[in-house]
């Protein structure tokens, strides 16, 4: 970075410009002109440094210099230019950054000088995807980021990868879903050879004009980017068409990103069950664990001939393992407490990234990274769209969505349901919520409730009402029509003095404590207080218990970010 105006040589290490702010406990980048070492003129005293004192004039001593509290306008004197000491207790608060590459999101911590952040912002390229994504990033909601790795060639030494002159296709694709409560995340890989229908998509040309690119049917997913001028917005629309999941934002990088990012963190640890010698990718690794970076890291995530059946699905598994290892490296103290690594990573990540305009500001990228950092690695699940060989092909080269398993995987992500068992158990009940189920219960005939449809299939409120009255004995129930707004999950709102009725109805319906919402009652036609049962999108049918348990499909590939696996 530019060190101009600091009164130093141009080759100053950026890491040496980070100074600990004792007021906040965080490192800050100081780019203002260097301050004089003392506000009192005079020669530096001679003598041993151990004395800790300086003399500015005969007979006048100046106490040892101490760090001052950082002021908005004043640079911190004394220790400017010295590398900050490593302090593990504060290391995780140093910097946060987000970067994407072919198959991964890089998390690094980051706060710092405004000028430097604007410099990093200038590194990031943006694309206007219009209505294909969200207009802003919201920190209090679940979010989906489509991570795209293209086969476009950039940088030196990439002649052996991708198609020469290619605009860049969607070669590697991961839809990253981050739960609303940040307790878990799911990284869903989408095979490039998945047969899909690409919808019409509007793109913004370089001159600012709009162009609608016609859709096409029965083609490979990777053609959603690059072909006919399709941009990342077209890929986002294709994901929505295939899965029903709305990507809110995208991050895209090409081959060169893998090399620069892995070099910035001094390599990523990988493991292979058997020694690898692939002449096509030039990947050579001994059996067991190795550390790869640069060209070797790129060969590791790109090779199709070293593992499994030499197909794209086996390569996806290897890329997921690589991503898990990278996340562990990013959260290690060796990275988080090294200003040198963090600065290199911030530079490499921002230069590698293309994102949608809504998240193109450094402050927004930092907010995203801060939210991602909240998710424990043990609860980040890597999986792949369930697929089958394309039945239309004699020579199997492409795949189609497995309709027996795919829709359930997509619905779990749409409904913000974790794939990790630890979170399934954690989410069922917390102690305070579970307590709502404990206590006396009314008889079914004493329960007064009105039923509303808040997102369930049409007619569900009447069907549930019939079940309650004819089979469950809840005779004092009524149909209240549609709720004011749709909700994801079924809820029961009741007044404090109706808790015994609420517990009785929760037992009948299989409602969890989380579905019970202490609040207010409403008055029915007879002028009596009545609870409100709102059927959400999770409603499974009249009489079907809503106990919060989820049985996910058996998936051919699934792992979590904390697992150390060996490619085979």
PDB file of C-alpha atoms in Angstrom, residues 296-407:
ATOM      1  CA  UNK A 296      -0.162 -26.218  -5.979  1.00  0.00           C
ATOM      2  CA  UNK A 297      -3.334 -25.137  -4.167  1.00  0.00           C
ATOM      3  CA  UNK A 298      -4.980 -24.292  -7.494  1.00  0.00           C
ATOM      4  CA  UNK A 299      -4.033 -27.695  -8.885  1.00  0.00           C
ATOM      5  CA  UNK A 300      -5.526 -29.351  -5.775  1.00  0.00           C
ATOM      6  CA  UNK A 301      -8.979 -27.776  -6.178  1.00  0.00           C
ATOM      7  CA  UNK A 302      -8.969 -28.107  -9.980  1.00  0.00           C
ATOM      8  CA  UNK A 303      -7.792 -31.687 -10.545  1.00  0.00           C
ATOM      9  CA  UNK A 304     -10.433 -34.136 -11.797  1.00  0.00           C
ATOM     10  CA  UNK A 305      -8.159 -37.129 -12.298  1.00  0.00           C
ATOM     11  CA  UNK A 306      -6.573 -37.674  -8.890  1.00  0.00           C
ATOM     12  CA  UNK A 307      -9.623 -38.651  -6.856  1.00  0.00           C
ATOM     13  CA  UNK A 308     -12.664 -40.937  -6.995  1.00  0.00           C
ATOM     14  CA  UNK A 309     -14.153 -41.543 -10.433  1.00  0.00           C
ATOM     15  CA  UNK A 310     -12.371 -38.525 -11.921  1.00  0.00           C
ATOM     16  CA  UNK A 311     -15.648 -36.621 -12.183  1.00  0.00           C
ATOM     17  CA  UNK A 312     -16.955 -33.239 -11.094  1.00  0.00           C
ATOM     18  CA  UNK A 313     -18.891 -34.644  -8.112  1.00  0.00           C
ATOM     19  CA  UNK A 314     -15.705 -36.120  -6.626  1.00  0.00           C
ATOM     20  CA  UNK A 315     -13.905 -32.845  -7.221  1.00  0.00           C
ATOM     21  CA  UNK A 316     -16.676 -31.039  -5.332  1.00  0.00           C
ATOM     22  CA  UNK A 317     -16.020 -33.219  -2.265  1.00  0.00           C
ATOM     23  CA  UNK A 318     -12.326 -32.311  -2.387  1.00  0.00           C
ATOM     24  CA  UNK A 319     -13.148 -28.617  -2.721  1.00  0.00           C
ATOM     25  CA  UNK A 320     -15.452 -28.801   0.301  1.00  0.00           C
ATOM     26  CA  UNK A 321     -12.655 -30.386   2.345  1.00  0.00           C
ATOM     27  CA  UNK A 322     -10.321 -27.638   1.167  1.00  0.00           C
ATOM     28  CA  UNK A 323     -12.815 -24.982   2.254  1.00  0.00           C
ATOM     29  CA  UNK A 324     -13.171 -26.521   5.711  1.00  0.00           C
ATOM     30  CA  UNK A 325      -9.403 -26.531   6.123  1.00  0.00           C
ATOM     31  CA  UNK A 326      -9.165 -22.915   4.993  1.00  0.00           C
ATOM     32  CA  UNK A 327     -11.806 -21.855   7.530  1.00  0.00           C
ATOM     33  CA  UNK A 328      -9.860 -23.561  10.304  1.00  0.00           C
ATOM     34  CA  UNK A 329      -6.695 -21.790   9.163  1.00  0.00           C
ATOM     35  CA  UNK A 330      -8.478 -18.436   9.151  1.00  0.00           C
ATOM     36  CA  UNK A 331      -9.732 -18.892  12.715  1.00  0.00           C
ATOM     37  CA  UNK A 332      -6.358 -20.021  14.059  1.00  0.00           C
ATOM     38  CA  UNK A 333      -4.385 -17.728  16.345  1.00  0.00           C
ATOM     39  CA  UNK A 334      -1.433 -17.832  13.915  1.00  0.00           C
ATOM     40  CA  UNK A 335      -3.540 -15.929  11.396  1.00  0.00           C
ATOM     41  CA  UNK A 336      -5.658 -13.744  13.643  1.00  0.00           C
ATOM     42  CA  UNK A 337      -2.699 -12.390  15.613  1.00  0.00           C
ATOM     43  CA  UNK A 338      -0.490 -11.682  12.601  1.00  0.00           C
ATOM     44  CA  UNK A 339      -0.986  -8.187  11.158  1.00  0.00           C
ATOM     45  CA  UNK A 340       1.294  -9.141   8.250  1.00  0.00           C
ATOM     46  CA  UNK A 341      -0.919 -12.066   7.228  1.00  0.00           C
ATOM     47  CA  UNK A 342      -4.101 -10.090   7.734  1.00  0.00           C
ATOM     48  CA  UNK A 343      -2.962  -7.205   5.558  1.00  0.00           C
ATOM     49  CA  UNK A 344      -1.777  -9.565   2.817  1.00  0.00           C
ATOM     50  CA  UNK A 345      -5.057 -11.438   2.981  1.00  0.00           C
ATOM     51  CA  UNK A 346      -7.135  -8.261   2.839  1.00  0.00           C
ATOM     52  CA  UNK A 347      -5.229  -7.099  -0.242  1.00  0.00           C
ATOM     53  CA  UNK A 348      -5.449 -10.484  -1.980  1.00  0.00           C
ATOM     54  CA  UNK A 349      -9.121 -11.030  -1.155  1.00  0.00           C
ATOM     55  CA  UNK A 350     -10.329  -7.630  -2.336  1.00  0.00           C
ATOM     56  CA  UNK A 351      -8.330  -7.794  -5.577  1.00  0.00           C
ATOM     57  CA  UNK A 352      -9.784 -11.253  -6.259  1.00  0.00           C
ATOM     58  CA  UNK A 353     -13.424 -10.342  -5.651  1.00  0.00           C
ATOM     59  CA  UNK A 354     -16.302  -9.294  -7.856  1.00  0.00           C
ATOM     60  CA  UNK A 355     -19.529  -8.741  -5.903  1.00  0.00           C
ATOM     61  CA  UNK A 356     -22.988  -7.244  -6.462  1.00  0.00           C
ATOM     62  CA  UNK A 357     -23.246  -3.488  -6.002  1.00  0.00           C
ATOM     63  CA  UNK A 358     -25.345  -3.826  -2.853  1.00  0.00           C
ATOM     64  CA  UNK A 359     -22.338  -5.201  -0.932  1.00  0.00           C
ATOM     65  CA  UNK A 360     -19.536  -3.456  -2.815  1.00  0.00           C
ATOM     66  CA  UNK A 361     -18.709  -1.095   0.047  1.00  0.00           C
ATOM     67  CA  UNK A 362     -15.960  -2.126   2.438  1.00  0.00           C
ATOM     68  CA  UNK A 363     -18.175  -1.416   5.432  1.00  0.00           C
ATOM     69  CA  UNK A 364     -20.816  -3.814   4.102  1.00  0.00           C
ATOM     70  CA  UNK A 365     -18.267  -6.526   3.346  1.00  0.00           C
ATOM     71  CA  UNK A 366     -16.962  -6.127   6.878  1.00  0.00           C
ATOM     72  CA  UNK A 367     -20.509  -6.465   8.276  1.00  0.00           C
ATOM     73  CA  UNK A 368     -21.024  -9.685   6.310  1.00  0.00           C
ATOM     74  CA  UNK A 369     -17.763 -11.089   7.574  1.00  0.00           C
ATOM     75  CA  UNK A 370     -18.608 -10.199  11.166  1.00  0.00           C
ATOM     76  CA  UNK A 371     -21.891 -12.102  10.852  1.00  0.00           C
ATOM     77  CA  UNK A 372     -20.143 -15.099   9.276  1.00  0.00           C
ATOM     78  CA  UNK A 373     -17.582 -15.122  12.058  1.00  0.00           C
ATOM     79  CA  UNK A 374     -20.362 -15.773  14.598  1.00  0.00           C
ATOM     80  CA  UNK A 375     -21.081 -19.233  13.121  1.00  0.00           C
ATOM     81  CA  UNK A 376     -19.144 -22.083  14.836  1.00  0.00           C
ATOM     82  CA  UNK A 377     -17.193 -24.151  12.309  1.00  0.00           C
ATOM     83  CA  UNK A 378     -18.679 -27.346  13.756  1.00  0.00           C
ATOM     84  CA  UNK A 379     -22.102 -26.135  12.629  1.00  0.00           C
ATOM     85  CA  UNK A 380     -21.128 -25.214   9.064  1.00  0.00           C
ATOM     86  CA  UNK A 381     -22.371 -28.072   6.900  1.00  0.00           C
ATOM     87  CA  UNK A 382     -21.001 -28.773   3.421  1.00  0.00           C
ATOM     88  CA  UNK A 383     -23.296 -30.752   1.151  1.00  0.00           C
ATOM     89  CA  UNK A 384     -24.186 -31.047  -2.533  1.00  0.00           C
ATOM     90  CA  UNK A 385     -27.451 -30.829  -4.450  1.00  0.00           C
ATOM     91  CA  UNK A 386     -28.737 -34.443  -4.519  1.00  0.00           C
ATOM     92  CA  UNK A 387     -28.443 -35.626  -8.116  1.00  0.00           C
ATOM     93  CA  UNK A 388     -28.905 -38.629 -10.410  1.00  0.00           C
ATOM     94  CA  UNK A 389     -27.242 -39.459 -13.713  1.00  0.00           C
ATOM     95  CA  UNK A 390     -29.071 -37.840 -16.601  1.00  0.00           C
ATOM     96  CA  UNK A 391     -31.460 -40.580 -17.839  1.00  0.00           C
ATOM     97  CA  UNK A 392     -31.491 -39.036 -21.328  1.00  0.00           C
ATOM     98  CA  UNK A 393     -27.805 -39.874 -21.877  1.00  0.00           C
ATOM     99  CA  UNK A 394     -26.273 -43.192 -22.876  1.00  0.00           C
ATOM    100  CA  UNK A 395     -22.777 -41.945 -22.048  1.00  0.00           C
ATOM    101  CA  UNK A 396     -23.177 -40.365 -18.622  1.00  0.00           C
ATOM    102  CA  UNK A 397     -21.765 -36.835 -18.606  1.00  0.00           C
ATOM    103  CA  UNK A 398     -24.386 -34.704 -16.873  1.00  0.00           C
ATOM    104  CA  UNK A 399     -26.720 -34.994 -13.871  1.00  0.00           C
ATOM    105  CA  UNK A 400     -30.252 -33.981 -12.907  1.00  0.00           C
ATOM    106  CA  UNK A 401     -31.808 -33.090  -9.537  1.00  0.00           C
ATOM    107  CA  UNK A 402     -32.864 -36.119  -7.503  1.00  0.00           C
ATOM    108  CA  UNK A 403     -36.536 -35.271  -7.027  1.00  0.00           C
ATOM    109  CA  UNK A 404     -36.830 -37.715  -4.100  1.00  0.00           C
ATOM    110  CA  UNK A 405     -34.214 -35.864  -2.022  1.00  0.00           C
ATOM    111  CA  UNK A 406     -33.535 -32.461  -3.559  1.00  0.00           C
ATOM    112  CA  UNK A 407     -36.784 -30.673  -2.643  1.00  0.00           C
TER     113      UNK A 407
END
